Short mmCIF file of C-alpha atoms in Angstrom, two decimals:
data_model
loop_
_atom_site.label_atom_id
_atom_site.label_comp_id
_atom_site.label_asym_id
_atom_site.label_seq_id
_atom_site.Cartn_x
_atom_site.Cartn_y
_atom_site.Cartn_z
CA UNK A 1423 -15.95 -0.46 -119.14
CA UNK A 1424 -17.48 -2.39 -121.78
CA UNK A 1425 -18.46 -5.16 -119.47
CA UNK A 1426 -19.61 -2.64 -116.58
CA UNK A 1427 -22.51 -1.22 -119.63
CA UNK A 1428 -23.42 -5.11 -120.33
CA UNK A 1429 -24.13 -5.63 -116.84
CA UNK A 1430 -26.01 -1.79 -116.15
CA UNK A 1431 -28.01 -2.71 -119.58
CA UNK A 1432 -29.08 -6.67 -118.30
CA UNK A 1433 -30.11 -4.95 -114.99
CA UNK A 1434 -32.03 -2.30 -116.22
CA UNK A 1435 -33.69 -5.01 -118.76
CA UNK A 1436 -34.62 -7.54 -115.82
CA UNK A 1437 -36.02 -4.46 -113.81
CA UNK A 1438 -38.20 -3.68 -116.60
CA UNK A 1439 -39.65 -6.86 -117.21
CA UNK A 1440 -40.11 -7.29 -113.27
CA UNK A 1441 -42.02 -4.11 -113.23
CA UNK A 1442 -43.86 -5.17 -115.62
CA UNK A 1443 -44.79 -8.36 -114.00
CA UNK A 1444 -45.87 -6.42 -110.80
CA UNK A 1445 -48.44 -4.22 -112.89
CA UNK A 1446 -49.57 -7.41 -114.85
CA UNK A 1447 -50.65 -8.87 -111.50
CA UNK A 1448 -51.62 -5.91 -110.17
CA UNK A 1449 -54.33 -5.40 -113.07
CA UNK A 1450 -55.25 -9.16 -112.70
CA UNK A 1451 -56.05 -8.86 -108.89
CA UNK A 1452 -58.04 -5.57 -109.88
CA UNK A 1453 -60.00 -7.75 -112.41
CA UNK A 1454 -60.81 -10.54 -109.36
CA UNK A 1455 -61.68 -8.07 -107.14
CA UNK A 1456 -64.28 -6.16 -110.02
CA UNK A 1457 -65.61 -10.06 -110.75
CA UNK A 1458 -66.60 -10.51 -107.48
CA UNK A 1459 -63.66 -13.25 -106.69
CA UNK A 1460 -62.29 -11.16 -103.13
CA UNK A 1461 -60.47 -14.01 -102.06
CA UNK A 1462 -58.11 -14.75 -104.69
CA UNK A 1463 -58.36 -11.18 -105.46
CA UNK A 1464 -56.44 -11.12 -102.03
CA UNK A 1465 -54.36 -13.90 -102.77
CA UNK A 1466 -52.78 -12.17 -105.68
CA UNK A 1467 -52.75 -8.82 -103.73
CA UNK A 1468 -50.71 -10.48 -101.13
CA UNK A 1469 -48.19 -12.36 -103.44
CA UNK A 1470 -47.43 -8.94 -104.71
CA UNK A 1471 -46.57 -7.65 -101.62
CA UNK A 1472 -44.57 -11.00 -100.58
CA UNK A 1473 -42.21 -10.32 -103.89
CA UNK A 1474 -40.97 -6.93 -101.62
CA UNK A 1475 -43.85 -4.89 -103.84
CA UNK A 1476 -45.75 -2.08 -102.15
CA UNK A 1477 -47.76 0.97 -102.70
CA UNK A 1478 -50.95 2.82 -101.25
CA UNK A 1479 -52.79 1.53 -103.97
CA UNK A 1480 -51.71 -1.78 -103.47
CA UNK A 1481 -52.92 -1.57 -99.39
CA UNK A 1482 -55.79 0.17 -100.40
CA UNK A 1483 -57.25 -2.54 -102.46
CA UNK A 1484 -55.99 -5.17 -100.41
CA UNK A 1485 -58.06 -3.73 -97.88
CA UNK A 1486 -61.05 -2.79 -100.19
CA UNK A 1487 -60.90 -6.72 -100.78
CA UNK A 1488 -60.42 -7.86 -96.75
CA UNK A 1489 -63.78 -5.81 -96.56
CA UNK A 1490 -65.62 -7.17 -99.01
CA UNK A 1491 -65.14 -10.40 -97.43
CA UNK A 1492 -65.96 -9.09 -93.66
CA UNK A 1493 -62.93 -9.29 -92.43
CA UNK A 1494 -62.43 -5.85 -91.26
CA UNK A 1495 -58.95 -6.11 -89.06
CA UNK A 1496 -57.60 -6.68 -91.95
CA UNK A 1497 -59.38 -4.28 -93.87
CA UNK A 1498 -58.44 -1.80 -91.25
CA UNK A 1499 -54.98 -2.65 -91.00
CA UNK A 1500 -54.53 -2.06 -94.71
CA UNK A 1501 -56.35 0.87 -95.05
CA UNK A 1502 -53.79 2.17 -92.26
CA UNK A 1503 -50.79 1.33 -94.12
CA UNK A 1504 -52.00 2.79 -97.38
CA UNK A 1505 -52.59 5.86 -95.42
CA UNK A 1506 -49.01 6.25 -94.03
CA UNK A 1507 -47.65 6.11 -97.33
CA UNK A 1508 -49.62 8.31 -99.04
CA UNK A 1509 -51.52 10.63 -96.16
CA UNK A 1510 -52.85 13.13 -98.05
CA UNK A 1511 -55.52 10.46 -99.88
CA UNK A 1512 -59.18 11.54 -99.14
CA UNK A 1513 -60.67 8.08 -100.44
CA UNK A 1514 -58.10 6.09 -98.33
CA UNK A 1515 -59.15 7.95 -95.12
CA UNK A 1516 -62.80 8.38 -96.50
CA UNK A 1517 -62.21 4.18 -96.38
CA UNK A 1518 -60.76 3.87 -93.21
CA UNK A 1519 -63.06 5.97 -91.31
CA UNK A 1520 -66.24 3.84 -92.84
CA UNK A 1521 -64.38 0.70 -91.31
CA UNK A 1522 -64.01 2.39 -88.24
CA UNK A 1523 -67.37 2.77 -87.94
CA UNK A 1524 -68.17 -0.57 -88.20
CA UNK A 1525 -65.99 -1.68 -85.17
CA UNK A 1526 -67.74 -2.57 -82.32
CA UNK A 1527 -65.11 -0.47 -79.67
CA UNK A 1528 -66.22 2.95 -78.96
CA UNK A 1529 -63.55 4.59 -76.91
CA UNK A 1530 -63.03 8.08 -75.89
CA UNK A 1531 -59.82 9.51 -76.75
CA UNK A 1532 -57.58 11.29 -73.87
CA UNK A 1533 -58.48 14.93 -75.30
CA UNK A 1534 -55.32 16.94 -77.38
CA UNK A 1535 -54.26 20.63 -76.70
CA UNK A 1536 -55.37 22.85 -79.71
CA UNK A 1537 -51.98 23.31 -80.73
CA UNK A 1538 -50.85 19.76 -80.45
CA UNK A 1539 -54.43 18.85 -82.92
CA UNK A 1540 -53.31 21.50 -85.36
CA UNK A 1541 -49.30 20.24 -85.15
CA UNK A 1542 -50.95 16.63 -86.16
CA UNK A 1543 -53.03 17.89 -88.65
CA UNK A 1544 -50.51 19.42 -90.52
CA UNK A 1545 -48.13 16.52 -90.04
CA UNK A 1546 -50.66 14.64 -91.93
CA UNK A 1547 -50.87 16.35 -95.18
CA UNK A 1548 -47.85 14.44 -96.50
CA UNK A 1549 -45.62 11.46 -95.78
CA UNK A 1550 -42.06 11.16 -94.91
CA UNK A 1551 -40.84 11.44 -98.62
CA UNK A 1552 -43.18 13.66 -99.66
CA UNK A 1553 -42.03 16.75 -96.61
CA UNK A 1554 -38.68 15.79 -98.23
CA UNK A 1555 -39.75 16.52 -101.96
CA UNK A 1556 -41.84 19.69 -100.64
CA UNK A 1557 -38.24 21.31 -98.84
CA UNK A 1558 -36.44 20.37 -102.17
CA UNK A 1559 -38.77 22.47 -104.27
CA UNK A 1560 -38.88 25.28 -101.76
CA UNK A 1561 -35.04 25.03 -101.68
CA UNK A 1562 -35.44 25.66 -105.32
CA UNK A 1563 -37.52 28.97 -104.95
CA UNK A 1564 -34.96 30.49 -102.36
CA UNK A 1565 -32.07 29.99 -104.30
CA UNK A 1566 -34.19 31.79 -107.11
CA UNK A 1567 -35.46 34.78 -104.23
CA UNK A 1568 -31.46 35.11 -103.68
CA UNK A 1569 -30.58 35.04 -107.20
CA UNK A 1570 -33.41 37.64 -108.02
CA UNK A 1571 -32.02 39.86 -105.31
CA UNK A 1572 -28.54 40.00 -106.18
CA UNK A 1573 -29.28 40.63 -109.70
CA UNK A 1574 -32.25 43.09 -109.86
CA UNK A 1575 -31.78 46.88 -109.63
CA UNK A 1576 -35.37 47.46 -108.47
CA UNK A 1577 -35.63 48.26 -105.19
CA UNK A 1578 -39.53 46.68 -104.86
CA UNK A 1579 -38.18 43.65 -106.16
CA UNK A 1580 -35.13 43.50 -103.78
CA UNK A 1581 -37.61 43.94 -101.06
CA UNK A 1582 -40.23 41.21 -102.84
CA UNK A 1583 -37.52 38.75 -102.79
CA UNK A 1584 -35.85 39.10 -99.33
CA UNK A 1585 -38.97 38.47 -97.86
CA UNK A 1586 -39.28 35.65 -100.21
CA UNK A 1587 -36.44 34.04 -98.98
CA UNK A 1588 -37.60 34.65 -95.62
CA UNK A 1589 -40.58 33.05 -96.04
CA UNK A 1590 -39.22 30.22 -98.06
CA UNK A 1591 -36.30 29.51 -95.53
CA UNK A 1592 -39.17 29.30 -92.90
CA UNK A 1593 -40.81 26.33 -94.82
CA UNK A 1594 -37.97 24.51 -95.62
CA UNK A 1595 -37.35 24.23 -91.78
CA UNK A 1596 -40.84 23.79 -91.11
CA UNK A 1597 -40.97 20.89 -93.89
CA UNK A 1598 -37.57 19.03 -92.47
CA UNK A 1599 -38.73 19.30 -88.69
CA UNK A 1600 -42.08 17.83 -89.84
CA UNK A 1601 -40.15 14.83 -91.82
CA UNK A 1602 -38.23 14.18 -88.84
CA UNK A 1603 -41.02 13.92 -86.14
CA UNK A 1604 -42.75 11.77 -88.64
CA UNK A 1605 -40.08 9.69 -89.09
CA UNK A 1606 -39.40 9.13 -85.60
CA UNK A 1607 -42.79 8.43 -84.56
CA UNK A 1608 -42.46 5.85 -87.57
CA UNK A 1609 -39.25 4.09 -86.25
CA UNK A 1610 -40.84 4.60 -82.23
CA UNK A 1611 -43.87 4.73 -81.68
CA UNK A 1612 -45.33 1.20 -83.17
CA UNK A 1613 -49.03 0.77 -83.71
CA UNK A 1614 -50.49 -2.02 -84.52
CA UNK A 1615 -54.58 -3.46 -85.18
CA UNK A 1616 -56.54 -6.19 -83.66
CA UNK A 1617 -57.26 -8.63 -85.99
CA UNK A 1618 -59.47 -11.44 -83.44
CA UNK A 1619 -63.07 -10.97 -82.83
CA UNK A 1620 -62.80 -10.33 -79.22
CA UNK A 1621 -59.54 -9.83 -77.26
CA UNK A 1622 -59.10 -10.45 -73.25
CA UNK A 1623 -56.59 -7.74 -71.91
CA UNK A 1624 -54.65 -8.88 -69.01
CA UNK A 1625 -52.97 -6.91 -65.99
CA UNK A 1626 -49.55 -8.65 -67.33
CA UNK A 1627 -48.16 -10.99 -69.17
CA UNK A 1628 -50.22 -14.50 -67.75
CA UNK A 1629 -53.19 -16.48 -68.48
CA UNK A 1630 -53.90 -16.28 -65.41
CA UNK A 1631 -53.77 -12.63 -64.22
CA UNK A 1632 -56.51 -10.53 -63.81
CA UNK A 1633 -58.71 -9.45 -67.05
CA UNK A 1634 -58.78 -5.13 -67.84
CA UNK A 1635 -60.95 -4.83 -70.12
CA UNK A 1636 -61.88 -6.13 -74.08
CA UNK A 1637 -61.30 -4.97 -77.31
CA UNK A 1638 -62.53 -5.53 -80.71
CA UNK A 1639 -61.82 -6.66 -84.17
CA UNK A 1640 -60.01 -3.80 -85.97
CA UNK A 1641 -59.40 -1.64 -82.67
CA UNK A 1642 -56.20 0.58 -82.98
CA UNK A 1643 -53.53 0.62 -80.07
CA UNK A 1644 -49.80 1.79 -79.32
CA UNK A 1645 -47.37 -0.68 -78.61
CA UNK A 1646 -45.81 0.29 -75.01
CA UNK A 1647 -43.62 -2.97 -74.51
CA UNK A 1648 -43.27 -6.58 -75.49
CA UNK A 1649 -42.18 -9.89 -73.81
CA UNK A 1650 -42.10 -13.20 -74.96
CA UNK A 1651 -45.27 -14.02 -76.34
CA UNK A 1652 -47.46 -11.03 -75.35
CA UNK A 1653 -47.23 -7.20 -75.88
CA UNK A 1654 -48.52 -4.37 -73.85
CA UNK A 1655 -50.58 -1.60 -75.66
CA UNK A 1656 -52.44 1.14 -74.76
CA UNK A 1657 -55.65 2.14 -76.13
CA UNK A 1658 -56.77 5.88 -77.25
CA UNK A 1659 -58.28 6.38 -73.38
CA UNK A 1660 -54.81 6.12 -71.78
CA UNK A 1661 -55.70 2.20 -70.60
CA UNK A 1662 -52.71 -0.17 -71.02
CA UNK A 1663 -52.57 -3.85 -70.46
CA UNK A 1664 -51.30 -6.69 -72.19
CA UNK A 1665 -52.69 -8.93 -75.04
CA UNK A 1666 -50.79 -12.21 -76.74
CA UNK A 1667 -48.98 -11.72 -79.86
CA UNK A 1668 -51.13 -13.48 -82.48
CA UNK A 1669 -53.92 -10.98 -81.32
CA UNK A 1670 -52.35 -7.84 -83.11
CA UNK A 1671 -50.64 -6.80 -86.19
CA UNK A 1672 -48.11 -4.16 -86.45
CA UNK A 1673 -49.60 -1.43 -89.13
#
């Protein structure tokens, strides 16, 4: 027993000091980056995230830094996986959607039902963890509804909190259906952002087949397929075709 507290203690102590190393960095990188030194403002960004460190705030300043130095793939790319761990971020998105605008692709989405824009929108208010946090709490409130109703002898209370619980049982399925479609779309459907200046995409998988159509620095597709060295995506406009590997990055 003794030995099994020696060993929690040592591992709580080197945890400590490692996240304390991480936010030393961290404020060092922010301190490049305010100095005007982007690139090893980056550097130090990106060892962070090579120790198995990561955060929104960490991708968001990684990418503030990729577009200070015009590289806006990468800037893009960043600013997309900042976003899809914390969703709800105005400035992240506020970010992202300047970048956007500075890519040279202009390409009409295939238009959404109403419904399915609205199902999206929602989707997007929180992340994966955070739908999970949000049916916890809610979970919370309906045991409290039941416990109120079981226990009160006022009949406009009774009724207050059976509807309660009602209304609280419909949000905790509403927040775990929501957690699960955005997990799945996580773990299926793969995005990813071009990171050349200008990108050929063929008819399939050859040098030497027949060119689609070109995309952009910091353009957004779907990943449909891959093989060997190239993979297919589809842009927002429903075309597909198939670009080489070292083209894209997977957000």
């Amino acid at each position: 027993m003794k030995n099994k507290t020696i060993i929690l203690t040592l591992l709580l102590v080197f945890a400590s000091s490692l996240k304390a190393s991480v936010e030393n960095s961290f404020v060092e990188a922010n301190n490049m980056y305010k100095n005007g030194n982007y690139q090893e403002a980056i550097d130090m960004y990106q060892s962070i995230l090579d120790g198995g460190y990561e955060s929104a705030a960490l991708y968001y300043n990684l990418g503030n830094a990729y577009f200070r130095t015009d590289n806006l793939g990468a800037a893009i790319l960043n600013y997309e996986r900042a976003l899809q761990i914390d969703p709800s971020d105005k400035e992240i998105q506020q970010n992202l959607d300047y970048a956007n605008s500075k890519t040279i692709d202009r390409i009409n989405k295939v238009p959404e039902l109403f419904i399915t824009k609205w199902f999206n929108a929602v989707l997007g208010w929180f992340s994966v963890n955070q739908w999970g946090v949000v049916a916890i709490v809610v979970m919370v409130l309906l045991c409290a509804c039941v416990v109120v109703f079981f226990t009160t002898r006022s009949y406009t209370i009774k009724q207050v909190s059976f509807y309660s619980a009602i209304i609280m049982l419909v949000l905790i399925i509403c927040s775990i259906i929501n957690a699960s479609v955005l997990k799945n779309r996580m773990e299926n459907l793969q995005q990813a952002i071009v990171l050349e200046p200008t990108v050929v995409v063929k008819s399939s998988p050859d040098d030497n087949s027949t060119e689609k159509f070109i995309i952009h620095e910091g353009c957004k597709v779907t990943i449909e397929d891959e093989l060997s060295d190239w993979t297919k995506v589809k842009i927002s406009d429903g075309n597909t075709g198939w670009v080489e590997n070292t083209y894209i990055e997977i957000i």
